Amino acid sequence: VEPKEPLPIDCSSIRADIDNLWPIKDASFSSIIFSHTIERTQKGLDQLINEAYRVLEDNGVLIILSISLTSLIGVRRLLQVDGNHWCHSLYSDFYLHAKLIDAGFEIQPSIDFPIKSKWLPYYLPKAAMLGYKMTIAQKKEIGAFLNTSMN
């Protein structure tokens, strides 16, 4: 994604700690993608979501690809059945949406990605497809946010 105005740094090589403030000007991006990022934050969602909100321009889009706590893969990761210990945090869709709304985002229709599981019998295809989730949130314009929060 190319910013509308040049940033003082090369965006293709930004490296930032997800648990700390980012070295990016306010309203610099039209979109941000978190691909399996929220599972790794140790300080929780608030700071991460607030930083995304800060660097997104009005009507900017935040796309979050994650494992839902309520999915079969999420339960396996939570119980560490599969031996993966890289997840610091898993969140339910409801909790994630509530945090995004509190920060000033509007939730757009989300997408579930089917994942076939070798752990489930072939006759449970729907249960075997509960896995990854794409959550799409759009930053509200500040005026629209103030009008809805006052009503």
JSON list of C-alpha atoms in Angstrom, two decimals:
[
{"chain": "A", "resi": 1, "resn": "VAL", "atom": "CA", "xyz": [0.00, 0.00, 0.00]},
{"chain": "A", "resi": 2, "resn": "GLU", "atom": "CA", "xyz": [1.42, 3.33, -1.03]},
{"chain": "A", "resi": 3, "resn": "PRO", "atom": "CA", "xyz": [0.73, 6.28, 1.29]},
{"chain": "A", "resi": 4, "resn": "LYS", "atom": "CA", "xyz": [-0.81, 9.42, -0.19]},
{"chain": "A", "resi": 5, "resn": "GLU", "atom": "CA", "xyz": [2.14, 11.50, 0.97]},
{"chain": "A", "resi": 6, "resn": "PRO", "atom": "CA", "xyz": [5.68, 10.18, 1.24]},
{"chain": "A", "resi": 7, "resn": "LEU", "atom": "CA", "xyz": [6.58, 9.05, 4.73]},
{"chain": "A", "resi": 8, "resn": "PRO", "atom": "CA", "xyz": [9.94, 9.94, 6.24]},
{"chain": "A", "resi": 9, "resn": "ILE", "atom": "CA", "xyz": [10.85, 6.24, 6.18]},
{"chain": "A", "resi": 10, "resn": "ASP", "atom": "CA", "xyz": [10.70, 3.44, 3.64]},
{"chain": "A", "resi": 11, "resn": "CYS", "atom": "CA", "xyz": [7.46, 1.58, 4.42]},
{"chain": "A", "resi": 12, "resn": "SER", "atom": "CA", "xyz": [8.64, -1.61, 2.78]},
{"chain": "A", "resi": 13, "resn": "SER", "atom": "CA", "xyz": [11.13, -2.19, 5.58]},
{"chain": "A", "resi": 14, "resn": "ILE", "atom": "CA", "xyz": [9.36, -1.00, 8.71]},
{"chain": "A", "resi": 15, "resn": "ARG", "atom": "CA", "xyz": [10.07, -3.29, 11.61]},
{"chain": "A", "resi": 16, "resn": "ALA", "atom": "CA", "xyz": [8.17, -2.61, 14.78]},
{"chain": "A", "resi": 17, "resn": "ASP", "atom": "CA", "xyz": [7.43, -4.50, 17.94]},
{"chain": "A", "resi": 18, "resn": "ILE", "atom": "CA", "xyz": [3.71, -5.26, 18.06]},
{"chain": "A", "resi": 19, "resn": "ASP", "atom": "CA", "xyz": [3.69, -4.64, 21.81]},
{"chain": "A", "resi": 20, "resn": "ASN", "atom": "CA", "xyz": [5.10, -1.10, 21.56]},
{"chain": "A", "resi": 21, "resn": "LEU", "atom": "CA", "xyz": [4.26, 2.16, 19.79]},
{"chain": "A", "resi": 22, "resn": "TRP", "atom": "CA", "xyz": [5.05, 2.24, 16.07]},
{"chain": "A", "resi": 23, "resn": "PRO", "atom": "CA", "xyz": [7.38, 4.80, 14.43]},
{"chain": "A", "resi": 24, "resn": "ILE", "atom": "CA", "xyz": [4.67, 5.91, 11.99]},
{"chain": "A", "resi": 25, "resn": "LYS", "atom": "CA", "xyz": [2.83, 9.23, 11.60]},
{"chain": "A", "resi": 26, "resn": "ASP", "atom": "CA", "xyz": [-0.89, 9.42, 12.36]},
{"chain": "A", "resi": 27, "resn": "ALA", "atom": "CA", "xyz": [-3.29, 8.66, 9.47]},
{"chain": "A", "resi": 28, "resn": "SER", "atom": "CA", "xyz": [-0.50, 7.34, 7.22]},
{"chain": "A", "resi": 29, "resn": "PHE", "atom": "CA", "xyz": [-2.16, 4.22, 5.77]},
{"chain": "A", "resi": 30, "resn": "SER", "atom": "CA", "xyz": [-5.41, 3.37, 4.01]},
{"chain": "A", "resi": 31, "resn": "SER", "atom": "CA", "xyz": [-5.20, -0.28, 5.11]},
{"chain": "A", "resi": 32, "resn": "ILE", "atom": "CA", "xyz": [-3.38, -2.53, 7.55]},
{"chain": "A", "resi": 33, "resn": "ILE", "atom": "CA", "xyz": [-3.22, -6.32, 7.57]},
{"chain": "A", "resi": 34, "resn": "PHE", "atom": "CA", "xyz": [-2.54, -8.28, 10.76]},
{"chain": "A", "resi": 35, "resn": "SER", "atom": "CA", "xyz": [-1.77, -11.81, 9.60]},
{"chain": "A", "resi": 36, "resn": "HIS", "atom": "CA", "xyz": [-1.59, -14.02, 12.69]},
{"chain": "A", "resi": 37, "resn": "THR", "atom": "CA", "xyz": [-0.40, -11.06, 14.75]},
{"chain": "A", "resi": 38, "resn": "ILE", "atom": "CA", "xyz": [-2.99, -10.74, 17.50]},
{"chain": "A", "resi": 39, "resn": "GLU", "atom": "CA", "xyz": [-2.19, -14.26, 18.77]},
{"chain": "A", "resi": 40, "resn": "ARG", "atom": "CA", "xyz": [1.36, -13.15, 19.49]},
{"chain": "A", "resi": 41, "resn": "THR", "atom": "CA", "xyz": [0.81, -9.93, 21.40]},
{"chain": "A", "resi": 42, "resn": "GLN", "atom": "CA", "xyz": [1.73, -10.25, 25.05]},
{"chain": "A", "resi": 43, "resn": "LYS", "atom": "CA", "xyz": [0.24, -6.94, 26.20]},
{"chain": "A", "resi": 44, "resn": "GLY", "atom": "CA", "xyz": [-3.26, -7.60, 24.88]},
{"chain": "A", "resi": 45, "resn": "LEU", "atom": "CA", "xyz": [-5.34, -6.18, 22.09]},
{"chain": "A", "resi": 46, "resn": "ASP", "atom": "CA", "xyz": [-5.95, -2.65, 23.33]},
{"chain": "A", "resi": 47, "resn": "GLN", "atom": "CA", "xyz": [-2.58, -1.15, 22.45]},
{"chain": "A", "resi": 48, "resn": "LEU", "atom": "CA", "xyz": [-2.34, -3.03, 19.16]},
{"chain": "A", "resi": 49, "resn": "ILE", "atom": "CA", "xyz": [-5.81, -1.95, 18.01]},
{"chain": "A", "resi": 50, "resn": "ASN", "atom": "CA", "xyz": [-5.28, 1.63, 19.20]},
{"chain": "A", "resi": 51, "resn": "GLU", "atom": "CA", "xyz": [-2.02, 1.86, 17.24]},
{"chain": "A", "resi": 52, "resn": "ALA", "atom": "CA", "xyz": [-3.74, 0.54, 14.12]},
{"chain": "A", "resi": 53, "resn": "TYR", "atom": "CA", "xyz": [-6.51, 3.10, 14.60]},
{"chain": "A", "resi": 54, "resn": "ARG", "atom": "CA", "xyz": [-3.95, 5.89, 15.02]},
{"chain": "A", "resi": 55, "resn": "VAL", "atom": "CA", "xyz": [-2.02, 5.15, 11.82]},
{"chain": "A", "resi": 56, "resn": "LEU", "atom": "CA", "xyz": [-5.11, 4.48, 9.66]},
{"chain": "A", "resi": 57, "resn": "GLU", "atom": "CA", "xyz": [-6.68, 7.37, 7.79]},
{"chain": "A", "resi": 58, "resn": "ASP", "atom": "CA", "xyz": [-10.43, 7.99, 8.10]},
{"chain": "A", "resi": 59, "resn": "ASN", "atom": "CA", "xyz": [-12.37, 5.14, 6.48]},
{"chain": "A", "resi": 60, "resn": "GLY", "atom": "CA", "xyz": [-9.17, 3.06, 6.44]},
{"chain": "A", "resi": 61, "resn": "VAL", "atom": "CA", "xyz": [-9.51, -0.71, 6.66]},
{"chain": "A", "resi": 62, "resn": "LEU", "atom": "CA", "xyz": [-7.99, -3.08, 9.20]},
{"chain": "A", "resi": 63, "resn": "ILE", "atom": "CA", "xyz": [-7.91, -6.73, 8.14]},
{"chain": "A", "resi": 64, "resn": "ILE", "atom": "CA", "xyz": [-7.21, -9.29, 10.87]},
{"chain": "A", "resi": 65, "resn": "LEU", "atom": "CA", "xyz": [-6.41, -12.88, 9.96]},
{"chain": "A", "resi": 66, "resn": "SER", "atom": "CA", "xyz": [-6.47, -14.98, 13.10]},
{"chain": "A", "resi": 67, "resn": "ILE", "atom": "CA", "xyz": [-7.47, -18.17, 14.79]},
{"chain": "A", "resi": 68, "resn": "SER", "atom": "CA", "xyz": [-10.75, -17.77, 16.61]},
{"chain": "A", "resi": 69, "resn": "LEU", "atom": "CA", "xyz": [-10.87, -19.04, 20.19]},
{"chain": "A", "resi": 70, "resn": "THR", "atom": "CA", "xyz": [-14.22, -20.63, 19.36]},
{"chain": "A", "resi": 71, "resn": "SER", "atom": "CA", "xyz": [-12.89, -22.65, 16.41]},
{"chain": "A", "resi": 72, "resn": "LEU", "atom": "CA", "xyz": [-11.69, -26.23, 16.63]},
{"chain": "A", "resi": 73, "resn": "ILE", "atom": "CA", "xyz": [-8.17, -25.13, 15.80]},
{"chain": "A", "resi": 74, "resn": "GLY", "atom": "CA", "xyz": [-8.41, -22.48, 18.52]},
{"chain": "A", "resi": 75, "resn": "VAL", "atom": "CA", "xyz": [-9.48, -25.03, 21.11]},
{"chain": "A", "resi": 76, "resn": "ARG", "atom": "CA", "xyz": [-6.63, -27.32, 20.06]},
{"chain": "A", "resi": 77, "resn": "ARG", "atom": "CA", "xyz": [-4.15, -24.46, 20.38]},
{"chain": "A", "resi": 78, "resn": "LEU", "atom": "CA", "xyz": [-5.62, -23.39, 23.71]},
{"chain": "A", "resi": 79, "resn": "LEU", "atom": "CA", "xyz": [-5.24, -26.91, 25.08]},
{"chain": "A", "resi": 80, "resn": "GLN", "atom": "CA", "xyz": [-1.87, -27.24, 23.31]},
{"chain": "A", "resi": 81, "resn": "VAL", "atom": "CA", "xyz": [-2.98, -30.58, 21.85]},
{"chain": "A", "resi": 82, "resn": "ASP", "atom": "CA", "xyz": [-1.03, -29.96, 18.66]},
{"chain": "A", "resi": 83, "resn": "GLY", "atom": "CA", "xyz": [2.25, -29.03, 20.38]},
{"chain": "A", "resi": 84, "resn": "ASN", "atom": "CA", "xyz": [2.22, -25.40, 19.17]},
{"chain": "A", "resi": 85, "resn": "HIS", "atom": "CA", "xyz": [3.10, -23.03, 21.98]},
{"chain": "A", "resi": 86, "resn": "TRP", "atom": "CA", "xyz": [3.44, -19.84, 19.90]},
{"chain": "A", "resi": 87, "resn": "CYS", "atom": "CA", "xyz": [0.01, -18.46, 20.80]},
{"chain": "A", "resi": 88, "resn": "HIS", "atom": "CA", "xyz": [0.12, -16.03, 23.71]},
{"chain": "A", "resi": 89, "resn": "SER", "atom": "CA", "xyz": [-3.53, -15.10, 23.31]},
{"chain": "A", "resi": 90, "resn": "LEU", "atom": "CA", "xyz": [-6.59, -16.31, 21.47]},
{"chain": "A", "resi": 91, "resn": "TYR", "atom": "CA", "xyz": [-9.77, -14.26, 21.31]},
{"chain": "A", "resi": 92, "resn": "SER", "atom": "CA", "xyz": [-13.40, -15.03, 20.60]},
{"chain": "A", "resi": 93, "resn": "ASP", "atom": "CA", "xyz": [-15.03, -13.21, 17.71]},
{"chain": "A", "resi": 94, "resn": "PHE", "atom": "CA", "xyz": [-17.33, -11.41, 20.15]},
{"chain": "A", "resi": 95, "resn": "TYR", "atom": "CA", "xyz": [-14.40, -10.12, 22.26]},
{"chain": "A", "resi": 96, "resn": "LEU", "atom": "CA", "xyz": [-12.38, -9.04, 19.21]},
{"chain": "A", "resi": 97, "resn": "HIS", "atom": "CA", "xyz": [-15.38, -7.23, 17.69]},
{"chain": "A", "resi": 98, "resn": "ALA", "atom": "CA", "xyz": [-16.12, -5.49, 21.02]},
{"chain": "A", "resi": 99, "resn": "LYS", "atom": "CA", "xyz": [-12.51, -4.26, 21.26]},
{"chain": "A", "resi": 100, "resn": "LEU", "atom": "CA", "xyz": [-12.59, -2.98, 17.66]},
{"chain": "A", "resi": 101, "resn": "ILE", "atom": "CA", "xyz": [-15.89, -1.17, 18.19]},
{"chain": "A", "resi": 102, "resn": "ASP", "atom": "CA", "xyz": [-14.62, 0.39, 21.44]},
{"chain": "A", "resi": 103, "resn": "ALA", "atom": "CA", "xyz": [-11.60, 1.74, 19.54]},
{"chain": "A", "resi": 104, "resn": "GLY", "atom": "CA", "xyz": [-13.82, 3.40, 16.91]},
{"chain": "A", "resi": 105, "resn": "PHE", "atom": "CA", "xyz": [-13.96, 0.77, 14.18]},
{"chain": "A", "resi": 106, "resn": "GLU", "atom": "CA", "xyz": [-17.05, -0.46, 12.38]},
{"chain": "A", "resi": 107, "resn": "ILE", "atom": "CA", "xyz": [-17.16, -4.23, 11.81]},
{"chain": "A", "resi": 108, "resn": "GLN", "atom": "CA", "xyz": [-17.65, -5.33, 8.22]},
{"chain": "A", "resi": 109, "resn": "PRO", "atom": "CA", "xyz": [-18.83, -8.81, 7.16]},
{"chain": "A", "resi": 110, "resn": "SER", "atom": "CA", "xyz": [-16.21, -11.35, 8.20]},
{"chain": "A", "resi": 111, "resn": "ILE", "atom": "CA", "xyz": [-15.01, -14.46, 6.39]},
{"chain": "A", "resi": 112, "resn": "ASP", "atom": "CA", "xyz": [-14.41, -17.96, 7.76]},
{"chain": "A", "resi": 113, "resn": "PHE", "atom": "CA", "xyz": [-11.70, -19.94, 6.01]},
{"chain": "A", "resi": 114, "resn": "PRO", "atom": "CA", "xyz": [-12.36, -23.65, 5.75]},
{"chain": "A", "resi": 115, "resn": "ILE", "atom": "CA", "xyz": [-9.57, -25.81, 7.09]},
{"chain": "A", "resi": 116, "resn": "LYS", "atom": "CA", "xyz": [-9.67, -29.55, 6.61]},
{"chain": "A", "resi": 117, "resn": "SER", "atom": "CA", "xyz": [-8.57, -31.42, 9.68]},
{"chain": "A", "resi": 118, "resn": "LYS", "atom": "CA", "xyz": [-6.86, -34.78, 9.72]},
{"chain": "A", "resi": 119, "resn": "TRP", "atom": "CA", "xyz": [-7.98, -35.11, 13.34]},
{"chain": "A", "resi": 120, "resn": "LEU", "atom": "CA", "xyz": [-11.67, -35.42, 12.51]},
{"chain": "A", "resi": 121, "resn": "PRO", "atom": "CA", "xyz": [-13.40, -38.23, 10.65]},
{"chain": "A", "resi": 122, "resn": "TYR", "atom": "CA", "xyz": [-14.43, -37.59, 7.05]},
{"chain": "A", "resi": 123, "resn": "TYR", "atom": "CA", "xyz": [-18.12, -37.73, 7.99]},
{"chain": "A", "resi": 124, "resn": "LEU", "atom": "CA", "xyz": [-17.85, -34.50, 10.00]},
{"chain": "A", "resi": 125, "resn": "PRO", "atom": "CA", "xyz": [-16.94, -32.12, 7.16]},
{"chain": "A", "resi": 126, "resn": "LYS", "atom": "CA", "xyz": [-18.64, -29.05, 8.64]},
{"chain": "A", "resi": 127, "resn": "ALA", "atom": "CA", "xyz": [-16.97, -29.49, 12.02]},
{"chain": "A", "resi": 128, "resn": "ALA", "atom": "CA", "xyz": [-13.64, -30.07, 10.30]},
{"chain": "A", "resi": 129, "resn": "MET", "atom": "CA", "xyz": [-13.86, -26.70, 8.60]},
{"chain": "A", "resi": 130, "resn": "LEU", "atom": "CA", "xyz": [-13.91, -24.48, 11.66]},
{"chain": "A", "resi": 131, "resn": "GLY", "atom": "CA", "xyz": [-10.58, -22.73, 11.65]},
{"chain": "A", "resi": 132, "resn": "TYR", "atom": "CA", "xyz": [-9.23, -19.38, 10.56]},
{"chain": "A", "resi": 133, "resn": "LYS", "atom": "CA", "xyz": [-11.17, -16.13, 10.48]},
{"chain": "A", "resi": 134, "resn": "MET", "atom": "CA", "xyz": [-10.78, -12.89, 8.56]},
{"chain": "A", "resi": 135, "resn": "THR", "atom": "CA", "xyz": [-12.19, -9.93, 10.46]},
{"chain": "A", "resi": 136, "resn": "ILE", "atom": "CA", "xyz": [-12.57, -6.70, 8.51]},
{"chain": "A", "resi": 137, "resn": "ALA", "atom": "CA", "xyz": [-12.99, -3.41, 10.39]},
{"chain": "A", "resi": 138, "resn": "GLN", "atom": "CA", "xyz": [-13.26, 0.08, 8.96]},
{"chain": "A", "resi": 139, "resn": "LYS", "atom": "CA", "xyz": [-12.12, 3.18, 10.83]},
{"chain": "A", "resi": 140, "resn": "LYS", "atom": "CA", "xyz": [-15.04, 5.53, 11.27]},
{"chain": "A", "resi": 141, "resn": "GLU", "atom": "CA", "xyz": [-14.60, 9.19, 10.53]},
{"chain": "A", "resi": 142, "resn": "ILE", "atom": "CA", "xyz": [-14.25, 11.03, 13.83]},
{"chain": "A", "resi": 143, "resn": "GLY", "atom": "CA", "xyz": [-17.45, 13.05, 13.23]},
{"chain": "A", "resi": 144, "resn": "ALA", "atom": "CA", "xyz": [-19.48, 9.93, 12.55]},
{"chain": "A", "resi": 145, "resn": "PHE", "atom": "CA", "xyz": [-18.00, 8.25, 15.63]},
{"chain": "A", "resi": 146, "resn": "LEU", "atom": "CA", "xyz": [-18.91, 11.20, 17.88]},
{"chain": "A", "resi": 147, "resn": "ASN", "atom": "CA", "xyz": [-22.47, 11.37, 16.51]},
{"chain": "A", "resi": 148, "resn": "THR", "atom": "CA", "xyz": [-23.14, 7.66, 17.12]},
{"chain": "A", "resi": 149, "resn": "SER", "atom": "CA", "xyz": [-21.56, 7.60, 20.57]},
{"chain": "A", "resi": 150, "resn": "MET", "atom": "CA", "xyz": [-23.69, 10.54, 21.75]},
{"chain": "A", "resi": 151, "resn": "ASN", "atom": "CA", "xyz": [-27.00, 9.01, 20.63]}
]
